[in-house]
Amino acid sequence: MTSEDVDARPATTADPDVFVGNAGKDAPLDRGWLLGHFKDPGDLRHSEEVEIKWGVHPKGEERAQWVRGERRVALQVLISGRFRLEFPGRSVVLAEQGDYVVWGRGVDHSWCAEEDSVVLTVRWPSVPGYQVPLPDPS
């Protein structure tokens, strides 16, 4: 494949069934999320079945609060860095590229980036209203 084979422009009305993007560029536009219920219904990336996030986390970043009463199944895959997940009574460290963890409904959890990290998260189903509130800018 050559650079001419790749078109990094988003889909147009002439081709509504294909969306091409870059996770590193697109993720910051929606708190890291690339696909899920929170995308506009007319957007090809809108899904009620699954959510996908490209999480870029600086060393020391922690989840603002524990997720309690999780209603989804989740998969996290380490792309780079070192990332620790906390579960009741257990810590899991993703340390090598490709390390992953899966947890189910009802599993409380939190996380911390032990090094600058990139983590791919897939959650299903896509449940409206599940997000940590944004910090007050004042």
GROMACS .gro file of N, CA, C and O in nm, residues 30-119:
model
  360
   30ASP      N    1  -1.387   1.443   2.132
   30ASP     CA    2  -1.501   1.389   2.207
   30ASP      C    3  -1.451   1.306   2.326
   30ASP      O    4  -1.488   1.191   2.341
   31ARG      N    5  -1.360   1.367   2.407
   31ARG     CA    6  -1.307   1.304   2.528
   31ARG      C    7  -1.247   1.166   2.502
   31ARG      O    8  -1.250   1.079   2.587
   32GLY      N    9  -1.197   1.144   2.383
   32GLY     CA   10  -1.132   1.018   2.349
   32GLY      C   11  -1.220   0.921   2.274
   32GLY      O   12  -1.172   0.826   2.213
   33TRP      N   13  -1.349   0.943   2.277
   33TRP     CA   14  -1.442   0.846   2.218
   33TRP      C   15  -1.450   0.862   2.067
   33TRP      O   16  -1.470   0.971   2.015
   34LEU      N   17  -1.435   0.750   1.998
   34LEU     CA   18  -1.441   0.748   1.851
   34LEU      C   19  -1.574   0.697   1.800
   34LEU      O   20  -1.612   0.727   1.687
   35LEU      N   21  -1.644   0.618   1.881
   35LEU     CA   22  -1.767   0.554   1.836
   35LEU      C   23  -1.856   0.529   1.956
   35LEU      O   24  -1.808   0.491   2.062
   36GLY      N   25  -1.986   0.553   1.942
   36GLY     CA   26  -2.080   0.525   2.049
   36GLY      C   27  -2.210   0.602   2.034
   36GLY      O   28  -2.229   0.676   1.937
   37HIS      N   29  -2.298   0.589   2.134
   37HIS     CA   30  -2.429   0.653   2.129
   37HIS      C   31  -2.420   0.805   2.127
   37HIS      O   32  -2.511   0.873   2.082
   38PHE      N   33  -2.309   0.860   2.176
   38PHE     CA   34  -2.293   1.004   2.192
   38PHE      C   35  -2.259   1.075   2.062
   38PHE      O   36  -2.259   1.197   2.057
   39LYS      N   37  -2.230   1.002   1.955
   39LYS     CA   38  -2.210   1.065   1.824
   39LYS      C   39  -2.347   1.097   1.765
   39LYS      O   40  -2.447   1.030   1.795
   40ASP      N   41  -2.353   1.198   1.680
   40ASP     CA   42  -2.480   1.235   1.618
   40ASP      C   43  -2.540   1.116   1.544
   40ASP      O   44  -2.467   1.042   1.477
   41PRO      N   45  -2.672   1.097   1.554
   41PRO     CA   46  -2.735   0.983   1.489
   41PRO      C   47  -2.706   0.970   1.339
   41PRO      O   48  -2.701   0.860   1.287
   42GLY      N   49  -2.682   1.079   1.270
   42GLY     CA   50  -2.651   1.072   1.127
   42GLY      C   51  -2.504   1.038   1.099
   42GLY      O   52  -2.468   1.013   0.985
   43ASP      N   53  -2.423   1.035   1.202
   43ASP     CA   54  -2.279   1.006   1.189
   43ASP      C   55  -2.260   0.855   1.183
   43ASP      O   56  -2.318   0.781   1.263
   44LEU      N   57  -2.181   0.806   1.090
   44LEU     CA   58  -2.153   0.664   1.076
   44LEU      C   59  -2.095   0.605   1.205
   44LEU      O   60  -2.110   0.487   1.233
   45ARG      N   61  -2.033   0.689   1.289
   45ARG     CA   62  -1.972   0.642   1.414
   45ARG      C   63  -2.072   0.634   1.529
   45ARG      O   64  -2.037   0.595   1.640
   46HIS      N   65  -2.197   0.667   1.504
   46HIS     CA   66  -2.302   0.653   1.606
   46HIS      C   67  -2.333   0.504   1.622
   46HIS      O   68  -2.353   0.432   1.525
   47SER      N   69  -2.336   0.457   1.748
   47SER     CA   70  -2.370   0.317   1.774
   47SER      C   71  -2.436   0.306   1.910
   47SER      O   72  -2.391   0.366   2.007
   48GLU      N   73  -2.540   0.228   1.917
   48GLU     CA   74  -2.605   0.198   2.044
   48GLU      C   75  -2.554   0.065   2.098
   48GLU      O   76  -2.584   0.027   2.209
   49GLU      N   77  -2.475  -0.007   2.017
   49GLU     CA   78  -2.427  -0.140   2.055
   49GLU      C   79  -2.289  -0.138   2.120
   49GLU      O   80  -2.258  -0.221   2.204
   50VAL      N   81  -2.202  -0.045   2.078
   50VAL     CA   82  -2.063  -0.049   2.122
   50VAL      C   83  -2.006   0.092   2.131
   50VAL      O   84  -2.053   0.183   2.063
   51GLU      N   85  -1.906   0.108   2.219
   51GLU     CA   86  -1.831   0.234   2.231
   51GLU      C   87  -1.683   0.201   2.216
   51GLU      O   88  -1.636   0.099   2.268
   52ILE      N   89  -1.611   0.287   2.147
   52ILE     CA   90  -1.466   0.269   2.130
   52ILE      C   91  -1.398   0.400   2.163
   52ILE      O   92  -1.438   0.506   2.116
   53LYS      N   93  -1.292   0.388   2.246
   53LYS     CA   94  -1.218   0.506   2.291
   53LYS      C   95  -1.069   0.487   2.265
   53LYS      O   96  -1.013   0.381   2.291
   54TRP      N   97  -1.005   0.594   2.219
   54TRP     CA   98  -0.860   0.603   2.206
   54TRP      C   99  -0.816   0.692   2.321
   54TRP      O  100  -0.825   0.814   2.314
   55GLY      N  101  -0.774   0.631   2.431
   55GLY     CA  102  -0.739   0.707   2.551
   55GLY      C  103  -0.592   0.740   2.557
   55GLY      O  104  -0.509   0.649   2.559
   56VAL      N  105  -0.559   0.867   2.559
   56VAL     CA  106  -0.421   0.914   2.574
   56VAL      C  107  -0.410   0.973   2.714
   56VAL      O  108  -0.479   1.070   2.746
   57HIS      N  109  -0.328   0.910   2.799
   57HIS     CA  110  -0.322   0.946   2.940
   57HIS      C  111  -0.179   0.978   2.983
   57HIS      O  112  -0.092   0.891   2.973
   58PRO      N  113  -0.153   1.100   3.030
   58PRO     CA  114  -0.019   1.133   3.079
   58PRO      C  115   0.011   1.059   3.210
   58PRO      O  116  -0.081   1.023   3.285
   59LYS      N  117   0.138   1.037   3.235
   59LYS     CA  118   0.182   0.971   3.357
   59LYS      C  119   0.117   1.037   3.478
   59LYS      O  120   0.114   1.160   3.490
   60GLY      N  121   0.063   0.955   3.569
   60GLY     CA  122   0.002   1.005   3.691
   60GLY      C  123  -0.146   1.036   3.680
   60GLY      O  124  -0.213   1.055   3.782
   61GLU      N  125  -0.201   1.042   3.559
   61GLU     CA  126  -0.345   1.068   3.546
   61GLU      C  127  -0.423   0.952   3.605
   61GLU      O  128  -0.391   0.835   3.582
   62GLU      N  129  -0.527   0.987   3.681
   62GLU     CA  130  -0.614   0.886   3.742
   62GLU      C  131  -0.758   0.915   3.705
   62GLU      O  132  -0.794   1.031   3.679
   63ARG      N  133  -0.840   0.813   3.708
   63ARG     CA  134  -0.983   0.834   3.686
   63ARG      C  135  -1.035   0.919   3.801
   63ARG      O  136  -0.998   0.898   3.916
   64ALA      N  137  -1.121   1.015   3.772
   64ALA     CA  138  -1.169   1.110   3.873
   64ALA      C  139  -1.247   1.041   3.985
   64ALA      O  140  -1.247   1.088   4.098
   65GLN      N  141  -1.315   0.932   3.953
   65GLN     CA  142  -1.390   0.858   4.054
   65GLN      C  143  -1.409   0.714   4.006
   65GLN      O  144  -1.403   0.687   3.886
   66TRP      N  145  -1.430   0.625   4.099
   66TRP     CA  146  -1.455   0.484   4.065
   66TRP      C  147  -1.586   0.471   3.988
   66TRP      O  148  -1.681   0.545   4.015
   67VAL      N  149  -1.589   0.377   3.895
   67VAL     CA  150  -1.715   0.340   3.831
   67VAL      C  151  -1.781   0.239   3.923
   67VAL      O  152  -1.720   0.138   3.959
   68ARG      N  153  -1.902   0.267   3.963
   68ARG     CA  154  -1.978   0.178   4.052
   68ARG      C  155  -2.101   0.126   3.977
   68ARG      O  156  -2.166   0.202   3.905
   69GLY      N  157  -2.128  -0.001   3.991
   69GLY     CA  158  -2.247  -0.059   3.926
   69GLY      C  159  -2.238  -0.059   3.775
   69GLY      O  160  -2.336  -0.029   3.707
   70GLU      N  161  -2.121  -0.092   3.722
   70GLU     CA  162  -2.100  -0.094   3.576
   70GLU      C  163  -2.211  -0.173   3.507
   70GLU      O  164  -2.247  -0.282   3.550
   71ARG      N  165  -2.264  -0.115   3.399
   71ARG     CA  166  -2.372  -0.179   3.324
   71ARG      C  167  -2.326  -0.234   3.190
   71ARG      O  168  -2.407  -0.281   3.111
   72ARG      N  169  -2.195  -0.229   3.165
   72ARG     CA  170  -2.142  -0.275   3.037
   72ARG      C  171  -2.033  -0.378   3.059
   72ARG      O  172  -1.980  -0.392   3.168
   73VAL      N  173  -1.996  -0.446   2.953
   73VAL     CA  174  -1.875  -0.529   2.949
   73VAL      C  175  -1.769  -0.440   2.884
   73VAL      O  176  -1.800  -0.360   2.795
   74ALA      N  177  -1.644  -0.451   2.929
   74ALA     CA  178  -1.539  -0.364   2.875
   74ALA      C  179  -1.413  -0.444   2.847
   74ALA      O  180  -1.382  -0.543   2.914
   75LEU      N  181  -1.339  -0.397   2.748
   75LEU     CA  182  -1.209  -0.450   2.710
   75LEU      C  183  -1.114  -0.332   2.700
   75LEU      O  184  -1.149  -0.230   2.638
   76GLN      N  185  -0.997  -0.342   2.764
   76GLN     CA  186  -0.894  -0.239   2.746
   76GLN      C  187  -0.767  -0.307   2.696
   76GLN      O  188  -0.724  -0.409   2.752
   77VAL      N  189  -0.708  -0.248   2.590
   77VAL     CA  190  -0.586  -0.300   2.529
   77VAL      C  191  -0.480  -0.192   2.537
   77VAL      O  192  -0.503  -0.078   2.495
   78LEU      N  193  -0.362  -0.227   2.589
   78LEU     CA  194  -0.252  -0.132   2.598
   78LEU      C  195  -0.184  -0.117   2.462
   78LEU      O  196  -0.139  -0.216   2.404
   79ILE      N  197  -0.179   0.005   2.413
   79ILE     CA  198  -0.108   0.036   2.290
   79ILE      C  199   0.036   0.074   2.324
   79ILE      O  200   0.131   0.025   2.263
   80SER      N  201   0.052   0.160   2.426
   80SER     CA  202   0.187   0.199   2.471
   80SER      C  203   0.180   0.247   2.615
   80SER      O  204   0.073   0.287   2.663
   81GLY      N  205   0.292   0.242   2.684
   81GLY     CA  206   0.301   0.291   2.821
   81GLY      C  207   0.285   0.181   2.924
   81GLY      O  208   0.317   0.065   2.899
   82ARG      N  209   0.234   0.220   3.039
   82ARG     CA  210   0.208   0.128   3.151
   82ARG      C  211   0.083   0.181   3.221
   82ARG      O  212   0.081   0.296   3.265
   83PHE      N  213  -0.019   0.096   3.233
   83PHE     CA  214  -0.152   0.139   3.276
   83PHE      C  215  -0.204   0.041   3.380
   83PHE      O  216  -0.204  -0.080   3.357
   84ARG      N  217  -0.246   0.094   3.495
   84ARG     CA  218  -0.294   0.008   3.604
   84ARG      C  219  -0.445   0.025   3.620
   84ARG      O  220  -0.496   0.137   3.627
   85LEU      N  221  -0.514  -0.087   3.628
   85LEU     CA  222  -0.658  -0.088   3.656
   85LEU      C  223  -0.680  -0.144   3.794
   85LEU      O  224  -0.614  -0.240   3.835
   86GLU      N  225  -0.771  -0.081   3.866
   86GLU     CA  226  -0.806  -0.124   4.001
   86GLU      C  227  -0.945  -0.184   4.000
   86GLU      O  228  -1.038  -0.125   3.944
   87PHE      N  229  -0.957  -0.301   4.060
   87PHE     CA  230  -1.083  -0.369   4.081
   87PHE      C  231  -1.092  -0.398   4.229
   87PHE      O  232  -0.990  -0.402   4.298
   88PRO      N  233  -1.209  -0.421   4.282
   88PRO     CA  234  -1.217  -0.451   4.425
   88PRO      C  235  -1.127  -0.570   4.462
   88PRO      O  236  -1.141  -0.680   4.407
   89GLY      N  237  -1.028  -0.543   4.546
   89GLY     CA  238  -0.939  -0.648   4.591
   89GLY      C  239  -0.833  -0.693   4.493
   89GLY      O  240  -0.762  -0.791   4.517
   90ARG      N  241  -0.818  -0.621   4.379
   90ARG     CA  242  -0.721  -0.666   4.278
   90ARG      C  243  -0.676  -0.550   4.191
   90ARG      O  244  -0.757  -0.467   4.149
   91SER      N  245  -0.545  -0.547   4.162
   91SER     CA  246  -0.489  -0.454   4.064
   91SER      C  247  -0.440  -0.534   3.944
   91SER      O  248  -0.386  -0.644   3.960
   92VAL      N  249  -0.457  -0.478   3.825
   92VAL     CA  250  -0.406  -0.538   3.702
   92VAL      C  251  -0.321  -0.433   3.633
   92VAL      O  252  -0.366  -0.321   3.612
   93VAL      N  253  -0.196  -0.469   3.599
   93VAL     CA  254  -0.108  -0.376   3.530
   93VAL      C  255  -0.089  -0.423   3.386
   93VAL      O  256  -0.049  -0.537   3.362
   94LEU      N  257  -0.121  -0.334   3.293
   94LEU     CA  258  -0.095  -0.358   3.152
   94LEU      C  259   0.042  -0.298   3.124
   94LEU      O  260   0.059  -0.176   3.134
   95ALA      N  261   0.142  -0.382   3.095
   95ALA     CA  262   0.280  -0.335   3.088
   95ALA      C  263   0.344  -0.353   2.950
   95ALA      O  264   0.437  -0.282   2.916
   96GLU      N  265   0.295  -0.448   2.873
   96GLU     CA  266   0.352  -0.473   2.740
   96GLU      C  267   0.248  -0.445   2.634
   96GLU      O  268   0.129  -0.474   2.653
   97GLN      N  269   0.292  -0.389   2.522
   97GLN     CA  270   0.199  -0.361   2.413
   97GLN      C  271   0.116  -0.485   2.384
   97GLN      O  272   0.170  -0.595   2.371
   98GLY      N  273  -0.014  -0.467   2.379
   98GLY     CA  274  -0.104  -0.578   2.352
   98GLY      C  275  -0.164  -0.642   2.476
   98GLY      O  276  -0.259  -0.718   2.466
   99ASP      N  277  -0.109  -0.612   2.596
   99ASP     CA  278  -0.172  -0.662   2.718
   99ASP      C  279  -0.314  -0.609   2.723
   99ASP      O  280  -0.341  -0.494   2.686
  100TYR      N  281  -0.407  -0.693   2.770
  100TYR     CA  282  -0.545  -0.647   2.779
  100TYR      C  283  -0.615  -0.710   2.898
  100TYR      O  284  -0.568  -0.807   2.956
  101VAL      N  285  -0.726  -0.650   2.935
  101VAL     CA  286  -0.811  -0.698   3.043
  101VAL      C  287  -0.956  -0.679   3.000
  101VAL      O  288  -0.989  -0.583   2.930
  102VAL      N  289  -1.039  -0.775   3.039
  102VAL     CA  290  -1.182  -0.769   3.011
  102VAL      C  291  -1.254  -0.782   3.144
  102VAL      O  292  -1.216  -0.864   3.228
  103TRP      N  293  -1.357  -0.700   3.166
  103TRP     CA  294  -1.438  -0.717   3.287
  103TRP      C  295  -1.585  -0.702   3.250
  103TRP      O  296  -1.620  -0.645   3.148
  104GLY      N  297  -1.670  -0.756   3.335
  104GLY     CA  298  -1.812  -0.765   3.303
  104GLY      C  299  -1.899  -0.668   3.379
  104GLY      O  300  -1.852  -0.585   3.458
  105ARG      N  301  -2.025  -0.681   3.354
  105ARG     CA  302  -2.126  -0.598   3.419
  105ARG      C  303  -2.116  -0.613   3.570
  105ARG      O  304  -2.092  -0.722   3.620
  106GLY      N  305  -2.136  -0.503   3.640
  106GLY     CA  306  -2.135  -0.505   3.785
  106GLY      C  307  -1.997  -0.497   3.849
  106GLY      O  308  -1.987  -0.494   3.971
  107VAL      N  309  -1.890  -0.491   3.769
  107VAL     CA  310  -1.754  -0.487   3.824
  107VAL      C  311  -1.710  -0.341   3.841
  107VAL      O  312  -1.690  -0.269   3.743
  108ASP      N  313  -1.697  -0.298   3.968
  108ASP     CA  314  -1.649  -0.164   3.997
  108ASP      C  315  -1.502  -0.155   3.955
  108ASP      O  316  -1.429  -0.254   3.962
  109HIS      N  317  -1.460  -0.036   3.913
  109HIS     CA  318  -1.321  -0.023   3.868
  109HIS      C  319  -1.276   0.124   3.864
  109HIS      O  320  -1.358   0.215   3.866
  110SER      N  321  -1.145   0.141   3.858
  110SER     CA  322  -1.081   0.270   3.839
  110SER      C  323  -0.949   0.243   3.768
  110SER      O  324  -0.915   0.127   3.740
  111TRP      N  325  -0.873   0.349   3.738
  111TRP     CA  326  -0.746   0.329   3.669
  111TRP      C  327  -0.648   0.442   3.698
  111TRP      O  328  -0.686   0.548   3.746
  112CYS      N  329  -0.521   0.417   3.665
  112CYS     CA  330  -0.414   0.516   3.678
  112CYS      C  331  -0.309   0.488   3.571
  112CYS      O  332  -0.272   0.372   3.549
  113ALA      N  333  -0.261   0.593   3.505
  113ALA     CA  334  -0.152   0.580   3.409
  113ALA      C  335  -0.020   0.586   3.485
  113ALA      O  336   0.016   0.690   3.539
  114GLU      N  337   0.051   0.473   3.492
  114GLU     CA  338   0.180   0.470   3.561
  114GLU      C  339   0.291   0.532   3.477
  114GLU      O  340   0.393   0.575   3.530
  115GLU      N  341   0.272   0.534   3.345
  115GLU     CA  342   0.360   0.603   3.250
  115GLU      C  343   0.268   0.669   3.149
  115GLU      O  344   0.148   0.639   3.145
  116ASP      N  345   0.321   0.759   3.065
  116ASP     CA  346   0.241   0.810   2.955
  116ASP      C  347   0.188   0.689   2.880
  116ASP      O  348   0.265   0.598   2.844
  117SER      N  349   0.056   0.683   2.859
  117SER     CA  350  -0.005   0.562   2.805
  117SER      C  351  -0.109   0.594   2.699
  117SER      O  352  -0.175   0.698   2.704
  118VAL      N  353  -0.123   0.500   2.606
  118VAL     CA  354  -0.232   0.500   2.510
  118VAL      C  355  -0.304   0.367   2.527
  118VAL      O  356  -0.241   0.261   2.524
  119VAL      N  357  -0.435   0.375   2.549
  119VAL     CA  358  -0.516   0.257   2.575
  119VAL      C  359  -0.639   0.260   2.485
  119VAL      O  360  -0.708   0.362   2.476
   0.00000   0.00000   0.00000
